[in-house]
Amino acid sequence: MQKVFANATEALDGLLEDGMLIAAGGFGLCGIPELLLDAIKAAGTKDLTFASNNAGVDDFGIGILLQTKQVKKMMSSYVGENAEFMRQYLSGELELEFNPQGTLAERMRAGGAGIPGFYTQTGVGTVIAEGKDVKSWNGKDYILEEGIFADLSIVKAWKADETGNAIFRKTARNFNVPAAKCGKVCVLEVEEIVPTGSLDPDAIHLPGIYVNRIIQGDHEKRIEQRTTRPREEA
Amino acid sequence: MAWDRNQMAARAAQELEDGMYVNLGIGIPTLVANYVGDKDITLQSENGMLGMGPFPIEGDEDADLINAGKQTITELDRTAYFDSAESFAMIRGGKIAAAILGAMEVAENGDLANWMIPGKLVKGMGGAMDLVAGVGRVIVVMDHANKHGESKLLKECTLPLTGKGVVDRIITNFGVLDVVEGGLKIVEVADGVTEDELRAATEATIVN
């Protein structure tokens, strides 16, 4: 069981296919699999569908794959930070399926747990409910949402051991856990691969069973909105 | 003359009670955190955090620590982190006592529109639809009228909905109104505003 690969390109070898569905972790630019996205850009894989909460910014995150026109469709909850995205969407080059954020997360979680559909109150009476089955429990309506079964998961954690047991840091966990679980294959990039046995087994956020391939690398970790208070206030 | 943004936020803070877990939206709702005083309130950030602290001191920003508006923030002693599925499980599961959100339109039956204007740039609903469907109480804080002077409290929403029949209470620069059977009920009138002025500025049915 050799899960550790030398770099992102090698870790993705044999996994990329035109037209595939990729689940990607991250929220905004926080905790995104930046090394794997770079490698997908270099591989030139086309007509990709991404299940990802956001679409990055013009020159970082999934945005870099929009520039090269490698993305056919996005399944997201919020795409407001990306001008190239808007241009392609408004010109009809790019498909967009809006998902409420919690519905998107639960669709990934459900897919990873082998659950093909679930009912939720989120979106009842809105455009999100159009064409979806409605059921009532105790006088309240719920709509049917489907689990996401991705061809590939690309996610980023803080540290992992050589078996793929991974831990995340602060709010960089976000969509990485549900995205990791819903793919047929999951590739994980981390800031540091540590020796197996050195992580506290009680503190694992993502057990290694969900992770097929691991790489370590340097991350830019760009900040989208730098908000601070002055030092004298503290 | 009516409440300003900070007075609206201060009034919204009065809705919060000791021990509550609360989600604050972007804009005026964010200011509510400045007015909770001694009350023991835990703020949820739907990207995966309970116990959200203030902005970091210059130089202490951490790319791994942001709020749902993608702004750098800090943690507190009580902070807990979790993934997005867990975050919305606690929202959908009714564990969050209240959400305080902005709005473009609210209807007299509690319908809320705050995520898209047809023909304009559509950015997405983010977590708003999940929040209004899941939390215990939805409190809207917004200006009473739009920039053309037209009421944003309507008989029916004209914009695509975020949620149907979800709003419990509306706090505007003119006062506080509850969504009740048959329409909106005036709870409080803002300083410098008369009840007649509030009624005249409101398209929605006001019930006594």
PDB file of C-alpha atoms in Angstrom, chain B residues 97-101 112 131-140 166-170:
ATOM      1  CA  ALA B  97     -31.120  29.624  17.751  1.00  0.00           C
ATOM      2  CA  ALA B  98     -31.258  32.551  15.360  1.00  0.00           C
ATOM      3  CA  ALA B  99     -29.934  34.016  12.147  1.00  0.00           C
ATOM      4  CA  ILE B 100     -29.798  37.773  11.615  1.00  0.00           C
ATOM      5  CA  LEU B 101     -29.733  38.532   7.896  1.00  0.00           C
ATOM      6  CA  LEU B 112     -37.707  36.442   2.014  1.00  0.00           C
ATOM      7  CA  LEU B 131     -29.946  29.152   7.191  1.00  0.00           C
ATOM      8  CA  VAL B 132     -33.482  30.489   6.712  1.00  0.00           C
ATOM      9  CA  ALA B 133     -34.848  26.952   6.369  1.00  0.00           C
ATOM     10  CA  GLY B 134     -33.032  25.573   9.388  1.00  0.00           C
ATOM     11  CA  VAL B 135     -32.475  28.027  12.218  1.00  0.00           C
ATOM     12  CA  GLY B 136     -34.886  28.589  15.088  1.00  0.00           C
ATOM     13  CA  ARG B 137     -35.661  32.218  14.377  1.00  0.00           C
ATOM     14  CA  VAL B 138     -34.993  34.404  11.320  1.00  0.00           C
ATOM     15  CA  ILE B 139     -34.538  38.110  12.047  1.00  0.00           C
ATOM     16  CA  VAL B 140     -34.168  40.446   9.086  1.00  0.00           C
ATOM     17  CA  VAL B 166     -39.361  31.952   6.896  1.00  0.00           C
ATOM     18  CA  VAL B 167     -39.054  35.441   8.440  1.00  0.00           C
ATOM     19  CA  ASP B 168     -40.094  35.913  12.074  1.00  0.00           C
ATOM     20  CA  ARG B 169     -39.153  39.535  12.800  1.00  0.00           C
ATOM     21  CA  ILE B 170     -38.092  42.551  10.715  1.00  0.00           C
TER      22      ILE B 170
END
